[in-house]
PDB file of C-alpha atoms in Angstrom:
ATOM      1  CA  GLY A   1      -0.311   0.222  -0.048  1.00  0.00           C
ATOM      2  CA  GLU A   2       0.716   4.099   0.172  1.00  0.00           C
ATOM      3  CA  ASP A   3       3.412   5.405   2.132  1.00  0.00           C
ATOM      4  CA  VAL A   4       4.906   8.543   3.311  1.00  0.00           C
ATOM      5  CA  GLU A   5       7.845   8.184   5.572  1.00  0.00           C
ATOM      6  CA  GLN A   6      10.593  11.072   7.035  1.00  0.00           C
ATOM      7  CA  SER A   7      12.022  12.099   9.629  1.00  0.00           C
ATOM      8  CA  LEU A   8      10.072  12.954  12.731  1.00  0.00           C
ATOM      9  CA  PHE A   9      13.071  15.451  14.080  1.00  0.00           C
ATOM     10  CA  LEU A  10      15.088  18.594  12.524  1.00  0.00           C
ATOM     11  CA  SER A  11      17.214  21.138  14.603  1.00  0.00           C
ATOM     12  CA  VAL A  12      19.308  23.593  12.619  1.00  0.00           C
ATOM     13  CA  ARG A  13      21.149  26.653  13.745  1.00  0.00           C
ATOM     14  CA  GLU A  14      19.595  30.554  12.934  1.00  0.00           C
ATOM     15  CA  GLY A  15      21.039  31.259   8.890  1.00  0.00           C
ATOM     16  CA  ASP A  16      22.209  27.456   8.221  1.00  0.00           C
ATOM     17  CA  SER A  17      19.962  25.482   5.827  1.00  0.00           C
ATOM     18  CA  SER A  18      17.767  23.065   6.147  1.00  0.00           C
ATOM     19  CA  VAL A  19      16.909  19.983   4.393  1.00  0.00           C
ATOM     20  CA  ILE A  20      13.870  17.937   4.946  1.00  0.00           C
ATOM     21  CA  ASN A  21      13.639  13.860   4.030  1.00  0.00           C
ATOM     22  CA  CYS A  22      10.825  12.052   2.422  1.00  0.00           C
ATOM     23  CA  THR A  23      10.231   8.229   0.862  1.00  0.00           C
ATOM     24  CA  TYR A  24       7.444   7.185  -0.876  1.00  0.00           C
ATOM     25  CA  THR A  25       6.448   4.250  -2.240  1.00  0.00           C
ATOM     26  CA  ASP A  26       4.005   4.972  -4.576  1.00  0.00           C
ATOM     27  CA  SER A  27       5.741   4.982  -8.351  1.00  0.00           C
ATOM     28  CA  SER A  28       2.246   6.274  -9.833  1.00  0.00           C
ATOM     29  CA  SER A  29       2.548   9.779  -7.413  1.00  0.00           C
ATOM     30  CA  THR A  30       1.548  12.097  -9.409  1.00  0.00           C
ATOM     31  CA  TYR A  31       2.532  15.141  -7.822  1.00  0.00           C
ATOM     32  CA  LEU A  32       4.572  15.298  -4.700  1.00  0.00           C
ATOM     33  CA  TYR A  33       3.957  18.562  -2.026  1.00  0.00           C
ATOM     34  CA  TRP A  34       5.370  20.007   1.069  1.00  0.00           C
ATOM     35  CA  TYR A  35       3.269  21.108   3.921  1.00  0.00           C
ATOM     36  CA  LYS A  36       4.359  24.043   6.401  1.00  0.00           C
ATOM     37  CA  GLN A  37       1.781  23.226   9.797  1.00  0.00           C
ATOM     38  CA  GLU A  38       2.414  25.398  12.091  1.00  0.00           C
ATOM     39  CA  PRO A  39       0.934  25.243  16.548  1.00  0.00           C
ATOM     40  CA  GLY A  40      -2.180  25.022  16.552  1.00  0.00           C
ATOM     41  CA  ALA A  41      -2.955  26.394  13.304  1.00  0.00           C
ATOM     42  CA  GLY A  42      -3.797  23.858   9.414  1.00  0.00           C
ATOM     43  CA  LEU A  43      -2.033  23.796   6.271  1.00  0.00           C
ATOM     44  CA  GLN A  44      -0.147  25.589   4.520  1.00  0.00           C
ATOM     45  CA  LEU A  45       0.959  24.467   1.032  1.00  0.00           C
ATOM     46  CA  LEU A  46       4.874  25.412   0.941  1.00  0.00           C
ATOM     47  CA  THR A  47       5.272  23.991  -2.425  1.00  0.00           C
ATOM     48  CA  TYR A  48       5.036  21.191  -5.023  1.00  0.00           C
ATOM     49  CA  ILE A  49       6.786  18.666  -7.974  1.00  0.00           C
ATOM     50  CA  PHE A  50       5.538  17.788 -10.270  1.00  0.00           C
ATOM     51  CA  SER A  51       6.748  14.024 -10.705  1.00  0.00           C
ATOM     52  CA  ASN A  52       8.126  15.045 -14.087  1.00  0.00           C
ATOM     53  CA  MET A  53      10.011  16.948 -12.411  1.00  0.00           C
ATOM     54  CA  ASP A  54      13.893  16.455 -10.540  1.00  0.00           C
ATOM     55  CA  MET A  55      14.211  19.927  -9.060  1.00  0.00           C
ATOM     56  CA  LYS A  56      12.027  23.187  -8.130  1.00  0.00           C
ATOM     57  CA  GLN A  57      13.409  25.841  -7.113  1.00  0.00           C
ATOM     58  CA  ASP A  58      10.628  28.470  -5.478  1.00  0.00           C
ATOM     59  CA  GLN A  59      13.135  31.399  -3.899  1.00  0.00           C
ATOM     60  CA  ARG A  60      14.354  29.702  -0.303  1.00  0.00           C
ATOM     61  CA  LEU A  61      12.734  26.940  -1.187  1.00  0.00           C
ATOM     62  CA  THR A  62      14.451  23.934  -3.226  1.00  0.00           C
ATOM     63  CA  VAL A  63      12.849  20.012  -3.575  1.00  0.00           C
ATOM     64  CA  LEU A  64      14.874  18.186  -5.535  1.00  0.00           C
ATOM     65  CA  LEU A  65      13.356  14.423  -7.064  1.00  0.00           C
ATOM     66  CA  ASN A  66      14.646  11.205  -7.670  1.00  0.00           C
ATOM     67  CA  LYS A  67      12.147   9.666  -8.363  1.00  0.00           C
ATOM     68  CA  LYS A  68      14.095   5.795  -9.278  1.00  0.00           C
ATOM     69  CA  ASP A  69      14.509   6.143  -5.483  1.00  0.00           C
ATOM     70  CA  LYS A  70      11.184   7.355  -4.315  1.00  0.00           C
ATOM     71  CA  HIS A  71      13.292  10.313  -2.358  1.00  0.00           C
ATOM     72  CA  LEU A  72      11.803  13.718  -1.908  1.00  0.00           C
ATOM     73  CA  SER A  73      13.674  16.170  -0.288  1.00  0.00           C
ATOM     74  CA  LEU A  74      12.843  20.533   1.223  1.00  0.00           C
ATOM     75  CA  ARG A  75      15.694  22.040   1.356  1.00  0.00           C
ATOM     76  CA  ILE A  76      15.212  25.723   3.109  1.00  0.00           C
ATOM     77  CA  ALA A  77      17.726  28.903   2.793  1.00  0.00           C
ATOM     78  CA  ASP A  78      19.053  30.461   5.485  1.00  0.00           C
ATOM     79  CA  THR A  79      16.634  28.820   8.010  1.00  0.00           C
ATOM     80  CA  GLN A  80      14.629  31.857  10.343  1.00  0.00           C
ATOM     81  CA  THR A  81      13.039  31.035  13.479  1.00  0.00           C
ATOM     82  CA  GLY A  82       9.840  31.757  11.481  1.00  0.00           C
ATOM     83  CA  ASP A  83      10.371  28.840   9.579  1.00  0.00           C
ATOM     84  CA  SER A  84       9.667  26.491  13.391  1.00  0.00           C
ATOM     85  CA  ALA A  85       7.326  23.980  12.819  1.00  0.00           C
ATOM     86  CA  ILE A  86       6.256  20.337  11.467  1.00  0.00           C
ATOM     87  CA  TYR A  87       6.771  20.299   7.805  1.00  0.00           C
ATOM     88  CA  PHE A  88       4.612  16.909   5.671  1.00  0.00           C
ATOM     89  CA  CYS A  89       5.271  15.856   2.869  1.00  0.00           C
ATOM     90  CA  ALA A  90       2.204  14.133   0.585  1.00  0.00           C
ATOM     91  CA  GLU A  91       2.377  12.392  -2.379  1.00  0.00           C
ATOM     92  CA  SER A  92      -0.479  12.241  -4.747  1.00  0.00           C
ATOM     93  CA  ALA A  93      -1.899   9.149  -6.986  1.00  0.00           C
ATOM     94  CA  SER A  94      -4.948   7.914  -6.474  1.00  0.00           C
ATOM     95  CA  LYS A  95      -4.662   9.318  -2.920  1.00  0.00           C
ATOM     96  CA  ILE A  96      -3.131  11.039  -1.401  1.00  0.00           C
ATOM     97  CA  ILE A  97      -1.405  10.365   1.799  1.00  0.00           C
ATOM     98  CA  PHE A  98       1.143  12.291   4.379  1.00  0.00           C
ATOM     99  CA  GLY A  99       3.848  11.127   6.355  1.00  0.00           C
ATOM    100  CA  SER A 100       4.662  11.914  10.110  1.00  0.00           C
ATOM    101  CA  GLY A 101       6.197  15.265   9.890  1.00  0.00           C
ATOM    102  CA  THR A 102       9.752  16.270  11.150  1.00  0.00           C
ATOM    103  CA  ARG A 103      10.091  18.969  13.338  1.00  0.00           C
ATOM    104  CA  LEU A 104      11.566  21.243  12.444  1.00  0.00           C
ATOM    105  CA  SER A 105      13.216  23.521  15.227  1.00  0.00           C
ATOM    106  CA  ILE A 106      16.021  26.630  15.083  1.00  0.00           C
ATOM    107  CA  ARG A 107      18.546  27.116  17.463  1.00  0.00           C
ATOM    108  CA  PRO A 108      20.288  30.649  17.828  1.00  0.00           C
TER     109      PRO A 108
ATOM    110  CA  GLY U   1      -3.994  28.788  -6.752  1.00  0.00           C
ATOM    111  CA  ALA U   2      -8.351  27.601  -6.712  1.00  0.00           C
ATOM    112  CA  VAL U   3      -9.957  27.493  -3.374  1.00  0.00           C
ATOM    113  CA  VAL U   4     -10.910  25.258  -0.607  1.00  0.00           C
ATOM    114  CA  SER U   5     -13.023  26.725   1.698  1.00  0.00           C
ATOM    115  CA  GLN U   6     -14.160  24.638   4.550  1.00  0.00           C
ATOM    116  CA  HIS U   7     -17.025  25.750   7.535  1.00  0.00           C
ATOM    117  CA  PRO U   8     -16.614  25.872   9.836  1.00  0.00           C
ATOM    118  CA  SER U   9     -13.116  26.484  11.348  1.00  0.00           C
ATOM    119  CA  TRP U  10     -14.259  25.811  15.084  1.00  0.00           C
ATOM    120  CA  VAL U  11     -17.055  23.514  16.424  1.00  0.00           C
ATOM    121  CA  ILE U  12     -17.553  22.765  20.277  1.00  0.00           C
ATOM    122  CA  CYS U  13     -20.534  20.861  20.918  1.00  0.00           C
ATOM    123  CA  LYS U  14     -22.223  18.907  23.018  1.00  0.00           C
ATOM    124  CA  SER U  15     -21.280  14.561  23.601  1.00  0.00           C
ATOM    125  CA  GLY U  16     -23.988  13.062  21.986  1.00  0.00           C
ATOM    126  CA  THR U  17     -25.236  15.426  19.561  1.00  0.00           C
ATOM    127  CA  SER U  18     -24.247  15.148  15.688  1.00  0.00           C
ATOM    128  CA  VAL U  19     -21.358  18.164  13.706  1.00  0.00           C
ATOM    129  CA  LYS U  20     -21.672  18.899  10.441  1.00  0.00           C
ATOM    130  CA  ILE U  21     -18.380  19.405   8.140  1.00  0.00           C
ATOM    131  CA  GLU U  22     -18.880  21.133   5.081  1.00  0.00           C
ATOM    132  CA  CYS U  23     -16.048  21.552   2.422  1.00  0.00           C
ATOM    133  CA  ARG U  24     -16.361  24.030  -0.399  1.00  0.00           C
ATOM    134  CA  SER U  25     -14.293  24.038  -3.887  1.00  0.00           C
ATOM    135  CA  LEU U  26     -14.902  27.659  -4.717  1.00  0.00           C
ATOM    136  CA  ASP U  27     -13.842  28.397  -8.981  1.00  0.00           C
ATOM    137  CA  PHE U  28     -13.279  24.964  -9.677  1.00  0.00           C
ATOM    138  CA  GLN U  29     -15.807  21.884 -10.196  1.00  0.00           C
ATOM    139  CA  ALA U  30     -13.847  18.849  -7.565  1.00  0.00           C
ATOM    140  CA  THR U  31     -15.167  15.599  -9.078  1.00  0.00           C
ATOM    141  CA  THR U  32     -12.914  13.620  -5.979  1.00  0.00           C
ATOM    142  CA  MET U  33     -12.893  15.089  -1.831  1.00  0.00           C
ATOM    143  CA  PHE U  34     -10.610  13.603   0.734  1.00  0.00           C
ATOM    144  CA  TRP U  35     -11.453  14.230   4.215  1.00  0.00           C
ATOM    145  CA  TYR U  36      -8.919  14.248   6.740  1.00  0.00           C
ATOM    146  CA  ARG U  37      -8.502  13.514  10.768  1.00  0.00           C
ATOM    147  CA  GLN U  38      -5.628  15.083  12.866  1.00  0.00           C
ATOM    148  CA  PHE U  39      -4.980  13.838  16.054  1.00  0.00           C
ATOM    149  CA  PRO U  40      -2.762  16.638  18.195  1.00  0.00           C
ATOM    150  CA  LYS U  41       0.949  16.115  17.486  1.00  0.00           C
ATOM    151  CA  GLN U  42      -0.109  13.917  14.250  1.00  0.00           C
ATOM    152  CA  SER U  43      -0.350  14.067  10.679  1.00  0.00           C
ATOM    153  CA  LEU U  44      -2.915  13.759   8.708  1.00  0.00           C
ATOM    154  CA  MET U  45      -4.688  10.490   8.310  1.00  0.00           C
ATOM    155  CA  LEU U  46      -6.897   9.656   5.540  1.00  0.00           C
ATOM    156  CA  MET U  47     -10.628   9.272   6.292  1.00  0.00           C
ATOM    157  CA  ALA U  48     -12.222   8.558   3.352  1.00  0.00           C
ATOM    158  CA  THR U  49     -12.281   9.880  -0.813  1.00  0.00           C
ATOM    159  CA  SER U  50     -15.662  10.533  -1.949  1.00  0.00           C
ATOM    160  CA  ASN U  51     -16.451  11.107  -5.625  1.00  0.00           C
ATOM    161  CA  GLU U  52     -18.983  13.231  -6.847  1.00  0.00           C
ATOM    162  CA  GLY U  53     -22.345  11.484  -6.818  1.00  0.00           C
ATOM    163  CA  SER U  54     -20.929   7.837  -5.705  1.00  0.00           C
ATOM    164  CA  LYS U  55     -20.677   6.237  -2.066  1.00  0.00           C
ATOM    165  CA  ALA U  56     -17.569   7.308  -0.006  1.00  0.00           C
ATOM    166  CA  THR U  57     -14.224   4.650  -0.029  1.00  0.00           C
ATOM    167  CA  TYR U  58     -13.428   4.903   4.136  1.00  0.00           C
ATOM    168  CA  GLU U  59      -9.971   3.961   5.405  1.00  0.00           C
ATOM    169  CA  GLN U  60      -9.863   0.973   7.032  1.00  0.00           C
ATOM    170  CA  GLY U  61     -10.451   1.315  10.424  1.00  0.00           C
ATOM    171  CA  VAL U  62     -13.231   4.214  10.296  1.00  0.00           C
ATOM    172  CA  GLU U  63     -16.074   3.646  10.866  1.00  0.00           C
ATOM    173  CA  LYS U  64     -18.708   4.598   8.498  1.00  0.00           C
ATOM    174  CA  ASP U  65     -21.550   4.808  10.297  1.00  0.00           C
ATOM    175  CA  LYS U  66     -20.115   7.098  12.048  1.00  0.00           C
ATOM    176  CA  PHE U  67     -18.418   9.358   9.302  1.00  0.00           C
ATOM    177  CA  LEU U  68     -21.198  10.147   7.157  1.00  0.00           C
ATOM    178  CA  ILE U  69     -20.019  11.640   3.517  1.00  0.00           C
ATOM    179  CA  ASN U  70     -21.743  13.222   1.310  1.00  0.00           C
ATOM    180  CA  HIS U  71     -20.369  14.734  -1.925  1.00  0.00           C
ATOM    181  CA  ALA U  72     -23.454  15.805  -3.353  1.00  0.00           C
ATOM    182  CA  SER U  73     -22.439  17.509  -6.416  1.00  0.00           C
ATOM    183  CA  LEU U  74     -18.808  19.365  -8.014  1.00  0.00           C
ATOM    184  CA  THR U  75     -18.167  22.000  -5.328  1.00  0.00           C
ATOM    185  CA  LEU U  76     -19.937  20.400  -2.008  1.00  0.00           C
ATOM    186  CA  SER U  77     -19.241  17.738   0.340  1.00  0.00           C
ATOM    187  CA  THR U  78     -19.533  17.102   3.961  1.00  0.00           C
ATOM    188  CA  LEU U  79     -18.863  14.741   6.661  1.00  0.00           C
ATOM    189  CA  THR U  80     -21.469  14.562   8.858  1.00  0.00           C
ATOM    190  CA  VAL U  81     -19.653  13.114  12.888  1.00  0.00           C
ATOM    191  CA  THR U  82     -22.690  11.554  14.394  1.00  0.00           C
ATOM    192  CA  SER U  83     -23.504  11.452  17.741  1.00  0.00           C
ATOM    193  CA  ALA U  84     -19.877  12.524  18.666  1.00  0.00           C
ATOM    194  CA  HIS U  85     -18.161  11.928  21.661  1.00  0.00           C
ATOM    195  CA  PRO U  86     -14.743  13.457  23.630  1.00  0.00           C
ATOM    196  CA  GLU U  87     -12.709  10.909  21.243  1.00  0.00           C
ATOM    197  CA  ASP U  88     -13.606  12.458  18.259  1.00  0.00           C
ATOM    198  CA  SER U  89     -12.626  15.736  18.346  1.00  0.00           C
ATOM    199  CA  SER U  90      -9.838  16.200  16.743  1.00  0.00           C
ATOM    200  CA  PHE U  91      -9.058  18.518  13.593  1.00  0.00           C
ATOM    201  CA  TYR U  92     -10.455  17.275  10.275  1.00  0.00           C
ATOM    202  CA  ILE U  93      -9.166  18.413   7.512  1.00  0.00           C
ATOM    203  CA  CYS U  94     -11.049  17.943   3.887  1.00  0.00           C
ATOM    204  CA  SER U  95      -9.117  18.058  -0.118  1.00  0.00           C
ATOM    205  CA  ALA U  96     -10.730  18.212  -3.078  1.00  0.00           C
ATOM    206  CA  ARG U  97      -9.488  17.889  -6.732  1.00  0.00           C
ATOM    207  CA  GLU U  98     -10.202  18.621 -10.345  1.00  0.00           C
ATOM    208  CA  THR U  99     -10.596  15.654 -12.018  1.00  0.00           C
ATOM    209  CA  GLY U 100      -9.766  12.261 -10.796  1.00  0.00           C
ATOM    210  CA  TYR U 101      -6.597  11.420 -10.985  1.00  0.00           C
ATOM    211  CA  GLY U 102      -3.191  13.337 -11.557  1.00  0.00           C
ATOM    212  CA  THR U 103      -4.214  16.494 -11.246  1.00  0.00           C
ATOM    213  CA  GLU U 104      -3.100  19.011  -8.976  1.00  0.00           C
ATOM    214  CA  ALA U 105      -5.550  19.037  -4.584  1.00  0.00           C
ATOM    215  CA  PHE U 106      -6.408  22.253  -3.136  1.00  0.00           C
ATOM    216  CA  PHE U 107      -6.229  21.975   0.621  1.00  0.00           C
ATOM    217  CA  GLY U 108      -9.148  23.738   3.252  1.00  0.00           C
ATOM    218  CA  GLN U 109      -8.592  25.627   6.390  1.00  0.00           C
ATOM    219  CA  GLY U 110      -9.522  22.892   8.712  1.00  0.00           C
ATOM    220  CA  THR U 111     -11.454  22.038  11.490  1.00  0.00           C
ATOM    221  CA  ARG U 112     -10.714  21.905  14.987  1.00  0.00           C
ATOM    222  CA  LEU U 113     -14.360  20.014  16.842  1.00  0.00           C
ATOM    223  CA  THR U 114     -14.057  19.404  19.957  1.00  0.00           C
ATOM    224  CA  VAL U 115     -16.461  17.396  22.021  1.00  0.00           C
ATOM    225  CA  VAL U 116     -17.423  18.149  25.571  1.00  0.00           C
TER     226      VAL U 116
END
């Protein structure tokens, strides 16, 4: 069945780059999403990538997709305290399945 | 991007009552809608997938009679939590997709349900 996995925690120093990784199982996924969720809030779509792309850049965000390995990553450049949140990746095929979320914490 | 409106954004209800949550696609026709539930500090769990005009497909472990889903039109799906109990308190989020497989999905802002 479909499964999406992420590491649970990531701690980075302010100003450094954060890289959040995700693996998925459904090779027929067409869209892959990254969402941000701050405490007590809903989901905020950060970016997404279509499965025929291998990279997408949007300001501080870079998404890399390795379709062969079914690996997706989100790189946040110059990480700021406001980036502290939980980041979810999701794969979209017949269903949309979310990963467990990675809690990103920023240290000074 | 397209807009999905979810209403209400939060609701408090008494144990034993039923609560209806609406999910509307405002500027596109949603052939498929998904309903998710999120427990505190956990991920989003897919509850069911609904296609307009047909019965919803529920994920394993989700009670059909407890969580009634109706997708009667291409712009509206509803989730009714029947005879709600405190353990049903959660964050519910809907998602809508314009056609079936392979198109982008858009998410509502979520509904926080508290059952007292």
